[in-house]
C-alpha cells in the first residue's frame, strides 16, 4: 500500500470510530496520533500544529516555517499554514464551529486547549485516545514487521550483554547505560528511548535512574532498554549476575521465568488484558512473591513505548489479532535486589508471538 492509500484508510477507520462514539470532530496535535493518521510528526514546540478531522474534511494546520517539511497527500488532508502574526487557535476554532462533541489528543499542550475552551464554549470535550487508541492498538502486518525488526535489534544488544561483551564490573551504571544506548543506535535504532541499568539494591526500584553507583562482583544487574526504529519501538529487560547467584536469587529467577512464560501464553486472541496480568501474577503469588511484584504486567507498544492496551487488573478489553504489548513481571526486594524479565509479544490468530528471543536465563558472567 502506498502511503497516501495507507493514511486514507486510517482516516476512513477513524471516521467510523467517530460515528460510533458520536464524536463530531477529532483534534490532535503533538504525540503519535498525528503521524499515525497523516504521517507527519509535529515539532513539540510552542507553535501549534493541529489536525482537525470532521465527517467530511481533514485539515492539517502547521506553522508556515514547518510547511516545507510536510509530505502533503492532497487526497488525505488539506494543508493550511499560519503566519507568526495569526492566532492558530482561532483557525482551529473556525474549523470546529459546527462540532458539538470534540475528541482532543492526550498530548496537545494545555495552553492551546485552554484558549480553545474559551473560544468554543459549550462543546463536549472528550479524549482522542478512545477514538484513535483502539485503531493504533491493532497493528497491521507492516507494523508487526517493524516491531519484529526493532525487537531483533534490541535482542542483538541483549546478546552482547549476555556474552559479556559489555564491560560491567568497575563501571558506573551511567557508563553502562551510555554504552547500551550507543549499541542500540549501532544496531539500527533511530533514537534511544531509555536504557535503565540498575545494580544490586538499585534493581529493586523498577524505573531506577542509572547513576554513579559502581557495579561490583556478586550482584545482579538489571538492564531495561529500548528505542525507536523506523517509527516503531523496542523494549526488553534482561538481568545478568556477576558471579554465581545466591540460592534465593536463583529460586526467584526461575519463578520469574515461569511467571513471564505464563503471561505470554495468556496473550491469546479472545483473552483479556487483565488475564495476562493474572497469569503472571498468579505464578508469583503462588511462589510467595506476590507482595514483591509492585506494578502491572505490561503495556501496549507501537509508535510509542507505552500505549494502549495496558495489561492490568480491571482492563477487560479483549485481546485481538495485532495487539502488541510487553509482558514484564518483576520481583523487587527493597534494599537487597530486584529482577524483571520483559519481552514484547504480539497476539495473533496463530497464538502469541514474541518479538524478543534473547535467552531468558539469568546469565552468570
Ligand atoms: Zn517501565
Ligand atoms: Zn522495558
Ligand atoms: Zn516495558
mmCIF file of C-alpha atoms and ligand atoms in Angstrom:
data_model
loop_
_atom_site.group_PDB
_atom_site.id
_atom_site.type_symbol
_atom_site.label_atom_id
_atom_site.label_comp_id
_atom_site.label_asym_id
_atom_site.label_seq_id
_atom_site.Cartn_x
_atom_site.Cartn_y
_atom_site.Cartn_z
ATOM 1 C CA UNK A 1 0.000 0.000 0.000
ATOM 2 C CA UNK A 2 1.422 3.430 -0.833
ATOM 3 C CA UNK A 3 1.445 5.978 1.938
ATOM 4 C CA UNK A 4 -1.495 8.056 0.637
ATOM 5 C CA UNK A 5 -3.639 4.900 0.495
ATOM 6 C CA UNK A 6 -2.482 3.851 3.975
ATOM 7 C CA UNK A 7 -3.379 7.207 5.548
ATOM 8 C CA UNK A 8 -6.650 7.394 3.636
ATOM 9 C CA UNK A 9 -7.647 4.013 5.052
ATOM 10 C CA UNK A 10 -6.744 5.143 8.573
ATOM 11 C CA UNK A 11 -8.805 8.340 8.216
ATOM 12 C CA UNK A 12 -11.737 6.238 6.958
ATOM 13 C CA UNK A 13 -11.456 3.988 10.018
ATOM 14 C CA UNK A 14 -11.099 6.887 12.423
ATOM 15 C CA UNK A 15 -14.258 8.470 10.956
ATOM 16 C CA UNK A 16 -16.118 5.206 11.531
ATOM 17 C CA UNK A 17 -14.939 5.197 15.162
ATOM 18 C CA UNK A 18 -16.036 8.839 15.497
ATOM 19 C CA UNK A 19 -19.507 7.988 14.172
ATOM 20 C CA UNK A 20 -19.793 5.073 16.596
ATOM 21 C CA UNK A 21 -18.918 7.335 19.523
ATOM 22 C CA UNK A 22 -20.953 10.339 18.276
ATOM 23 C CA UNK A 23 -17.779 12.397 18.013
ATOM 24 C CA UNK A 24 -18.158 15.246 15.517
ATOM 25 C CA UNK A 25 -14.519 16.236 15.301
ATOM 26 C CA UNK A 26 -11.091 14.934 16.197
ATOM 27 C CA UNK A 27 -8.352 17.388 17.139
ATOM 28 C CA UNK A 28 -4.815 16.060 17.557
ATOM 29 C CA UNK A 29 -1.504 17.840 17.900
ATOM 30 C CA UNK A 30 1.891 16.668 19.217
ATOM 31 C CA UNK A 31 2.050 12.970 20.078
ATOM 32 C CA UNK A 32 1.639 9.944 17.849
ATOM 33 C CA UNK A 33 -1.997 10.076 16.722
ATOM 34 C CA UNK A 34 -0.901 12.673 14.165
ATOM 35 C CA UNK A 35 1.848 10.639 12.453
ATOM 36 C CA UNK A 36 -0.392 7.564 12.642
ATOM 37 C CA UNK A 37 -3.153 9.353 10.747
ATOM 38 C CA UNK A 38 -1.201 11.502 8.266
ATOM 39 C CA UNK A 39 2.485 10.530 8.532
ATOM 40 C CA UNK A 40 3.611 13.862 9.979
ATOM 41 C CA UNK A 41 5.424 14.430 13.285
ATOM 42 C CA UNK A 42 4.736 17.818 14.885
ATOM 43 C CA UNK A 43 7.645 19.652 16.447
ATOM 44 C CA UNK A 44 6.870 19.599 20.187
ATOM 45 C CA UNK A 45 7.341 23.348 20.444
ATOM 46 C CA UNK A 46 5.296 26.412 21.317
ATOM 47 C CA UNK A 47 3.835 26.886 17.833
ATOM 48 C CA UNK A 48 0.607 24.987 17.261
ATOM 49 C CA UNK A 49 0.389 22.096 14.825
ATOM 50 C CA UNK A 50 -3.069 20.529 14.663
ATOM 51 C CA UNK A 51 -5.017 18.033 12.601
ATOM 52 C CA UNK A 52 -8.783 18.523 12.562
ATOM 53 C CA UNK A 53 -10.842 15.633 11.225
ATOM 54 C CA UNK A 54 -14.590 16.015 10.777
ATOM 55 C CA UNK A 55 -17.005 13.728 8.956
ATOM 56 C CA UNK A 56 -16.341 15.497 5.652
ATOM 57 C CA UNK A 57 -12.954 17.194 5.930
ATOM 58 C CA UNK A 58 -9.491 16.765 7.341
ATOM 59 C CA UNK A 59 -7.210 19.739 7.718
ATOM 60 C CA UNK A 60 -3.598 19.878 8.854
ATOM 61 C CA UNK A 61 -2.681 23.261 10.287
ATOM 62 C CA UNK A 62 1.059 23.943 10.597
ATOM 63 C CA UNK A 63 3.231 26.967 11.317
ATOM 64 C CA UNK A 64 4.329 28.432 7.970
ATOM 65 C CA UNK A 65 8.011 27.651 8.618
ATOM 66 C CA UNK A 66 7.187 23.956 9.140
ATOM 67 C CA UNK A 67 5.148 23.632 5.933
ATOM 68 C CA UNK A 68 8.143 22.605 3.775
ATOM 69 C CA UNK A 69 8.581 19.503 5.984
ATOM 70 C CA UNK A 70 5.045 18.263 5.327
ATOM 71 C CA UNK A 71 4.661 15.478 2.831
ATOM 72 C CA UNK A 72 1.313 16.671 1.578
ATOM 73 C CA UNK A 73 -1.046 13.936 0.426
ATOM 74 C CA UNK A 74 -3.740 16.169 -1.079
ATOM 75 C CA UNK A 75 -6.144 13.222 -1.187
ATOM 76 C CA UNK A 76 -5.780 12.741 2.581
ATOM 77 C CA UNK A 77 -5.870 16.264 4.045
ATOM 78 C CA UNK A 78 -5.942 19.972 3.228
ATOM 79 C CA UNK A 79 -2.827 21.814 4.293
ATOM 80 C CA UNK A 80 -3.204 25.215 5.939
ATOM 81 C CA UNK A 81 -0.246 27.170 7.245
ATOM 82 C CA UNK A 82 -0.492 30.015 9.718
ATOM 83 C CA UNK A 83 1.694 33.114 9.924
ATOM 84 C CA UNK A 84 3.536 34.309 13.006
ATOM 85 C CA UNK A 85 1.042 37.161 13.481
ATOM 86 C CA UNK A 86 -2.066 34.947 13.319
ATOM 87 C CA UNK A 87 -3.847 33.195 16.187
ATOM 88 C CA UNK A 88 -3.746 29.498 15.232
ATOM 89 C CA UNK A 89 -6.337 28.619 17.871
ATOM 90 C CA UNK A 90 -8.833 30.919 16.107
ATOM 91 C CA UNK A 91 -8.230 28.977 12.883
ATOM 92 C CA UNK A 92 -8.822 25.687 14.701
ATOM 93 C CA UNK A 93 -11.973 27.132 16.268
ATOM 94 C CA UNK A 94 -13.277 28.134 12.845
ATOM 95 C CA UNK A 95 -12.829 24.533 11.639
ATOM 96 C CA UNK A 96 -14.746 23.263 14.674
ATOM 97 C CA UNK A 97 -17.641 25.741 14.631
ATOM 98 C CA UNK A 98 -20.286 23.135 13.765
ATOM 99 C CA UNK A 99 -18.886 20.403 16.049
ATOM 100 C CA UNK A 100 -20.616 19.673 19.336
ATOM 101 C CA UNK A 101 -18.558 16.748 20.578
ATOM 102 C CA UNK A 102 -14.804 17.148 20.086
ATOM 103 C CA UNK A 103 -12.143 14.492 20.828
ATOM 104 C CA UNK A 104 -8.840 16.119 21.792
ATOM 105 C CA UNK A 105 -5.402 14.483 21.658
ATOM 106 C CA UNK A 106 -3.905 13.498 25.031
ATOM 107 C CA UNK A 107 -0.652 15.291 24.345
ATOM 108 C CA UNK A 108 -1.921 18.587 22.965
ATOM 109 C CA UNK A 109 -0.422 21.410 25.054
ATOM 110 C CA UNK A 110 -2.919 22.687 27.594
ATOM 111 C CA UNK A 111 -2.052 26.291 26.566
ATOM 112 C CA UNK A 112 -3.893 25.675 23.273
ATOM 113 C CA UNK A 113 -6.738 23.721 24.837
ATOM 114 C CA UNK A 114 -7.296 26.425 27.453
ATOM 115 C CA UNK A 115 -7.559 29.045 24.686
ATOM 116 C CA UNK A 116 -9.844 26.799 22.641
ATOM 117 C CA UNK A 117 -12.177 26.192 25.589
ATOM 118 C CA UNK A 118 -12.598 29.952 25.821
ATOM 119 C CA UNK A 119 -13.116 30.433 22.070
ATOM 120 C CA UNK A 120 -15.506 27.491 21.689
ATOM 121 C CA UNK A 121 -17.535 27.261 24.900
ATOM 122 C CA UNK A 122 -20.424 24.882 25.377
ATOM 123 C CA UNK A 123 -18.859 21.959 23.498
ATOM 124 C CA UNK A 124 -18.482 18.462 24.852
ATOM 125 C CA UNK A 125 -14.756 17.678 25.014
ATOM 126 C CA UNK A 126 -13.591 14.043 25.210
ATOM 127 C CA UNK A 127 -10.237 12.298 24.846
ATOM 128 C CA UNK A 128 -8.977 11.181 21.433
ATOM 129 C CA UNK A 129 -7.391 8.056 22.904
ATOM 130 C CA UNK A 130 -10.847 6.453 22.993
ATOM 131 C CA UNK A 131 -11.246 7.110 19.266
ATOM 132 C CA UNK A 132 -7.727 6.535 17.865
ATOM 133 C CA UNK A 133 -6.335 4.257 20.603
ATOM 134 C CA UNK A 134 -8.180 1.084 19.548
ATOM 135 C CA UNK A 135 -7.080 1.594 15.923
ATOM 136 C CA UNK A 136 -3.457 2.127 16.891
ATOM 137 C CA UNK A 137 -3.549 -0.861 19.249
ATOM 138 C CA UNK A 138 -4.326 -3.319 16.430
ATOM 139 C CA UNK A 139 -1.162 -3.487 14.375
ATOM 140 C CA UNK A 140 -1.246 -4.427 10.687
ATOM 141 C CA UNK A 141 1.331 -6.739 9.098
ATOM 142 C CA UNK A 142 3.745 -3.931 8.231
ATOM 143 C CA UNK A 143 3.604 -2.624 11.789
ATOM 144 C CA UNK A 144 4.186 -6.109 13.225
ATOM 145 C CA UNK A 145 7.194 -6.492 10.915
ATOM 146 C CA UNK A 146 8.532 -3.139 12.158
ATOM 147 C CA UNK A 147 8.105 -4.240 15.794
ATOM 148 C CA UNK A 148 9.891 -7.510 14.993
ATOM 149 C CA UNK A 149 12.804 -5.659 13.376
ATOM 150 C CA UNK A 150 13.132 -3.287 16.333
ATOM 151 C CA UNK A 151 12.891 -6.270 18.701
ATOM 152 C CA UNK A 152 15.635 -8.114 16.818
ATOM 153 C CA UNK A 153 17.900 -5.058 17.028
ATOM 154 C CA UNK A 154 17.326 -4.826 20.798
ATOM 155 C CA UNK A 155 17.946 -8.587 21.048
ATOM 156 C CA UNK A 156 21.380 -8.150 19.486
ATOM 157 C CA UNK A 157 22.309 -5.702 22.240
ATOM 158 C CA UNK A 158 20.881 -8.063 24.883
ATOM 159 C CA UNK A 159 23.003 -10.869 23.446
ATOM 160 C CA UNK A 160 26.105 -8.670 23.673
ATOM 161 C CA UNK A 161 25.279 -8.076 27.335
ATOM 162 C CA UNK A 162 24.747 -11.776 27.940
ATOM 163 C CA UNK A 163 28.000 -12.743 26.186
ATOM 164 C CA UNK A 164 29.912 -10.428 28.492
ATOM 165 C CA UNK A 165 30.839 -8.037 25.674
ATOM 166 C CA UNK A 166 29.575 -5.027 27.612
ATOM 167 C CA UNK A 167 32.023 -4.444 30.492
ATOM 168 C CA UNK A 168 30.179 -4.131 33.818
ATOM 169 C CA UNK A 169 32.415 -4.605 36.871
ATOM 170 C CA UNK A 170 34.099 -1.358 37.893
ATOM 171 C CA UNK A 171 31.974 0.828 35.623
ATOM 172 C CA UNK A 172 29.136 3.022 36.795
ATOM 173 C CA UNK A 173 25.525 2.335 35.899
ATOM 174 C CA UNK A 174 25.537 5.573 33.874
ATOM 175 C CA UNK A 175 28.554 4.441 31.843
ATOM 176 C CA UNK A 176 26.926 1.113 31.040
ATOM 177 C CA UNK A 177 23.686 2.917 30.159
ATOM 178 C CA UNK A 178 25.582 5.127 27.682
ATOM 179 C CA UNK A 179 27.276 2.028 26.229
ATOM 180 C CA UNK A 180 23.942 0.225 25.747
ATOM 181 C CA UNK A 181 22.466 3.366 24.169
ATOM 182 C CA UNK A 182 25.321 3.560 21.647
ATOM 183 C CA UNK A 183 24.834 -0.102 20.809
ATOM 184 C CA UNK A 184 21.080 0.358 20.245
ATOM 185 C CA UNK A 185 21.913 3.023 17.659
ATOM 186 C CA UNK A 186 24.667 0.883 16.121
ATOM 187 C CA UNK A 187 22.141 -1.956 15.706
ATOM 188 C CA UNK A 188 19.767 0.245 13.735
ATOM 189 C CA UNK A 189 17.598 2.256 16.114
ATOM 190 C CA UNK A 190 16.993 5.883 15.130
ATOM 191 C CA UNK A 191 16.644 7.068 18.725
ATOM 192 C CA UNK A 192 17.152 5.585 22.171
ATOM 193 C CA UNK A 193 14.103 5.966 24.405
ATOM 194 C CA UNK A 194 15.649 4.711 27.658
ATOM 195 C CA UNK A 195 18.441 2.487 28.962
ATOM 196 C CA UNK A 196 17.894 1.601 32.605
ATOM 197 C CA UNK A 197 20.886 -0.035 34.272
ATOM 198 C CA UNK A 198 20.357 -0.925 37.933
ATOM 199 C CA UNK A 199 22.839 -2.855 40.033
ATOM 200 C CA UNK A 200 22.203 -4.783 43.234
ATOM 201 C CA UNK A 201 19.808 -2.988 45.576
ATOM 202 C CA UNK A 202 19.117 -0.333 42.913
ATOM 203 C CA UNK A 203 17.374 -3.007 40.844
ATOM 204 C CA UNK A 204 14.607 -3.036 43.463
ATOM 205 C CA UNK A 205 13.464 0.332 42.021
ATOM 206 C CA UNK A 206 11.715 -0.559 38.724
ATOM 207 C CA UNK A 207 12.407 2.767 36.972
ATOM 208 C CA UNK A 208 15.789 3.394 38.591
ATOM 209 C CA UNK A 209 17.753 6.257 37.046
ATOM 210 C CA UNK A 210 21.274 4.989 36.279
ATOM 211 C CA UNK A 211 23.811 6.948 38.275
ATOM 212 C CA UNK A 212 27.354 6.980 39.629
ATOM 213 C CA UNK A 213 26.953 3.742 41.556
ATOM 214 C CA UNK A 214 29.821 1.438 40.597
ATOM 215 C CA UNK A 215 28.911 -2.107 39.581
ATOM 216 C CA UNK A 216 30.570 -4.820 41.695
ATOM 217 C CA UNK A 217 31.068 -8.567 41.529
ATOM 218 C CA UNK A 218 28.495 -10.678 43.330
ATOM 219 C CA UNK A 219 25.448 -8.663 42.321
ATOM 220 C CA UNK A 220 22.600 -8.728 39.862
ATOM 221 C CA UNK A 221 22.493 -6.129 37.068
ATOM 222 C CA UNK A 222 19.105 -5.305 35.548
ATOM 223 C CA UNK A 223 19.108 -3.745 32.076
ATOM 224 C CA UNK A 224 15.851 -2.463 30.540
ATOM 225 C CA UNK A 225 16.301 -0.643 27.275
ATOM 226 C CA UNK A 226 14.652 0.283 24.027
ATOM 227 C CA UNK A 227 14.457 2.748 21.205
ATOM 228 C CA UNK A 228 12.557 3.602 18.061
ATOM 229 C CA UNK A 229 13.450 2.110 14.684
ATOM 230 C CA UNK A 230 11.553 3.084 11.532
ATOM 231 C CA UNK A 231 8.835 4.562 13.693
ATOM 232 C CA UNK A 232 8.266 1.556 15.983
ATOM 233 C CA UNK A 233 9.604 0.843 19.449
ATOM 234 C CA UNK A 234 11.608 -1.887 21.112
ATOM 235 C CA UNK A 235 11.617 -2.605 24.847
ATOM 236 C CA UNK A 236 13.423 -5.512 26.524
ATOM 237 C CA UNK A 237 14.629 -6.345 30.020
ATOM 238 C CA UNK A 238 17.320 -8.873 30.818
ATOM 239 C CA UNK A 239 19.326 -9.441 34.011
ATOM 240 C CA UNK A 240 22.805 -10.863 34.442
ATOM 241 C CA UNK A 241 24.501 -11.970 37.651
ATOM 242 C CA UNK A 242 28.168 -11.188 38.279
ATOM 243 C CA UNK A 243 29.335 -14.432 39.815
ATOM 244 C CA UNK A 244 27.120 -17.301 40.940
ATOM 245 C CA UNK A 245 23.779 -16.048 42.319
ATOM 246 C CA UNK A 246 22.769 -16.917 45.894
ATOM 247 C CA UNK A 247 20.047 -19.527 46.315
ATOM 248 C CA UNK A 248 17.201 -17.043 46.930
ATOM 249 C CA UNK A 249 18.023 -15.088 43.765
ATOM 250 C CA UNK A 250 18.309 -18.292 41.761
ATOM 251 C CA UNK A 251 14.940 -19.519 43.014
ATOM 252 C CA UNK A 252 13.314 -16.128 42.389
ATOM 253 C CA UNK A 253 14.593 -16.086 38.818
ATOM 254 C CA UNK A 254 13.117 -19.468 37.999
ATOM 255 C CA UNK A 255 9.775 -18.321 39.469
ATOM 256 C CA UNK A 256 10.029 -15.126 37.422
ATOM 257 C CA UNK A 257 10.709 -17.060 34.237
ATOM 258 C CA UNK A 258 7.649 -19.240 34.847
ATOM 259 C CA UNK A 259 5.545 -16.153 35.555
ATOM 260 C CA UNK A 260 6.685 -14.432 32.381
ATOM 261 C CA UNK A 261 6.012 -17.546 30.299
ATOM 262 C CA UNK A 262 2.510 -17.829 31.808
ATOM 263 C CA UNK A 263 1.847 -14.172 30.982
ATOM 264 C CA UNK A 264 2.995 -14.623 27.396
ATOM 265 C CA UNK A 265 0.876 -17.751 26.926
ATOM 266 C CA UNK A 266 -2.190 -15.904 28.245
ATOM 267 C CA UNK A 267 -1.819 -13.318 25.470
ATOM 268 C CA UNK A 268 -4.263 -15.084 23.186
ATOM 269 C CA UNK A 269 -6.836 -13.587 20.849
ATOM 270 C CA UNK A 270 -10.143 -13.559 22.731
ATOM 271 C CA UNK A 271 -8.488 -13.466 26.140
ATOM 272 C CA UNK A 272 -8.495 -10.273 28.162
ATOM 273 C CA UNK A 273 -5.732 -7.855 29.049
ATOM 274 C CA UNK A 274 -6.282 -8.493 32.735
ATOM 275 C CA UNK A 275 -5.907 -12.259 32.205
ATOM 276 C CA UNK A 276 -2.304 -11.686 31.078
ATOM 277 C CA UNK A 277 -1.653 -9.857 34.328
ATOM 278 C CA UNK A 278 -3.463 -12.512 36.357
ATOM 279 C CA UNK A 279 -1.489 -15.344 34.748
ATOM 280 C CA UNK A 280 1.904 -13.831 35.535
ATOM 281 C CA UNK A 281 0.864 -12.558 38.951
ATOM 282 C CA UNK A 282 -0.693 -15.904 39.887
ATOM 283 C CA UNK A 283 2.626 -17.694 39.451
ATOM 284 C CA UNK A 284 4.476 -15.129 41.570
ATOM 285 C CA UNK A 285 1.778 -15.159 44.255
ATOM 286 C CA UNK A 286 1.889 -18.957 44.353
ATOM 287 C CA UNK A 287 5.646 -18.803 44.880
ATOM 288 C CA UNK A 288 5.312 -16.274 47.707
ATOM 289 C CA UNK A 289 6.447 -13.215 45.730
ATOM 290 C CA UNK A 290 3.052 -11.535 45.395
ATOM 291 C CA UNK A 291 3.954 -8.569 47.607
ATOM 292 C CA UNK A 292 7.195 -8.033 45.699
ATOM 293 C CA UNK A 293 5.590 -7.582 42.261
ATOM 294 C CA UNK A 294 4.595 -3.942 42.525
ATOM 295 C CA UNK A 295 3.470 -2.921 39.011
ATOM 296 C CA UNK A 296 1.162 -4.036 36.218
ATOM 297 C CA UNK A 297 2.402 -6.854 33.975
ATOM 298 C CA UNK A 298 2.666 -4.869 30.765
ATOM 299 C CA UNK A 299 1.831 -2.027 28.418
ATOM 300 C CA UNK A 300 0.956 -1.749 24.770
ATOM 301 C CA UNK A 301 3.739 -0.701 22.403
ATOM 302 C CA UNK A 302 3.931 0.614 18.865
ATOM 303 C CA UNK A 303 4.827 4.121 17.752
ATOM 304 C CA UNK A 304 5.058 4.902 21.464
ATOM 305 C CA UNK A 305 6.983 2.908 24.054
ATOM 306 C CA UNK A 306 3.891 2.891 26.286
ATOM 307 C CA UNK A 307 0.434 2.991 24.703
ATOM 308 C CA UNK A 308 -2.862 1.103 24.759
ATOM 309 C CA UNK A 309 -3.650 -1.618 25.763
ATOM 310 C CA UNK A 310 -2.418 -1.987 29.343
ATOM 311 C CA UNK A 311 -2.058 -5.431 30.910
ATOM 312 C CA UNK A 312 -3.506 -4.622 34.285
ATOM 313 C CA UNK A 313 -6.208 -5.942 36.598
ATOM 314 C CA UNK A 314 -9.519 -4.329 35.709
ATOM 315 C CA UNK A 315 -8.778 -3.999 31.985
ATOM 316 C CA UNK A 316 -11.360 -6.362 30.497
ATOM 317 C CA UNK A 317 -10.529 -5.343 26.925
ATOM 318 C CA UNK A 318 -10.465 -8.411 24.675
ATOM 319 C CA UNK A 319 -7.129 -9.145 23.077
ATOM 320 C CA UNK A 320 -7.352 -9.028 19.275
ATOM 321 C CA UNK A 321 -5.074 -10.077 16.437
ATOM 322 C CA UNK A 322 -2.319 -7.497 16.146
ATOM 323 C CA UNK A 323 -2.358 -6.284 19.731
ATOM 324 C CA UNK A 324 1.265 -5.685 20.751
ATOM 325 C CA UNK A 325 2.278 -5.434 24.393
ATOM 326 C CA UNK A 326 5.030 -6.138 26.890
ATOM 327 C CA UNK A 327 4.961 -8.973 29.406
ATOM 328 C CA UNK A 328 7.326 -7.866 32.154
ATOM 329 C CA UNK A 329 6.781 -9.266 35.631
ATOM 330 C CA UNK A 330 9.369 -8.392 38.262
ATOM 331 C CA UNK A 331 10.369 -9.167 41.835
ATOM 332 C CA UNK A 332 11.671 -6.276 43.930
ATOM 333 C CA UNK A 333 13.157 -6.869 47.380
ATOM 334 C CA UNK A 334 13.725 -3.401 48.771
ATOM 335 C CA UNK A 335 17.301 -2.690 49.901
ATOM 336 C CA UNK A 336 18.595 -6.014 48.525
ATOM 337 C CA UNK A 337 17.982 -6.805 44.882
ATOM 338 C CA UNK A 338 15.432 -6.710 42.085
ATOM 339 C CA UNK A 339 14.778 -8.509 38.831
ATOM 340 C CA UNK A 340 12.484 -8.184 35.816
ATOM 341 C CA UNK A 341 12.088 -10.179 32.623
ATOM 342 C CA UNK A 342 10.469 -8.479 29.644
ATOM 343 C CA UNK A 343 9.572 -9.402 26.102
ATOM 344 C CA UNK A 344 7.308 -7.740 23.570
ATOM 345 C CA UNK A 345 4.500 -10.019 22.428
ATOM 346 C CA UNK A 346 2.071 -9.741 19.522
ATOM 347 C CA UNK A 347 -1.210 -11.629 19.795
ATOM 348 C CA UNK A 348 -2.030 -13.356 16.513
ATOM 349 C CA UNK A 349 -4.594 -15.860 15.306
ATOM 350 C CA UNK A 350 -1.697 -18.365 15.471
ATOM 351 C CA UNK A 351 -1.140 -17.610 19.148
ATOM 352 C CA UNK A 352 1.102 -15.180 20.993
ATOM 353 C CA UNK A 353 4.350 -14.357 19.178
ATOM 354 C CA UNK A 354 7.369 -12.967 20.946
ATOM 355 C CA UNK A 355 9.281 -10.135 19.297
ATOM 356 C CA UNK A 356 12.300 -10.909 21.549
ATOM 357 C CA UNK A 357 14.354 -14.074 21.533
ATOM 358 C CA UNK A 358 17.496 -13.336 23.569
ATOM 359 C CA UNK A 359 17.926 -16.082 26.148
ATOM 360 C CA UNK A 360 15.669 -15.649 29.168
ATOM 361 C CA UNK A 361 18.101 -17.291 31.591
ATOM 362 C CA UNK A 362 19.793 -15.379 34.374
ATOM 363 C CA UNK A 363 23.174 -15.402 32.662
ATOM 364 C CA UNK A 364 26.134 -15.667 35.027
ATOM 365 C CA UNK A 365 29.152 -13.607 33.999
HETATM 366 ZN ZN1 LIG B 1 8.527 0.881 32.533
HETATM 367 ZN ZN1 LIG B 2 11.236 -2.134 29.479
HETATM 368 ZN ZN1 LIG B 3 8.197 -2.143 29.061
#
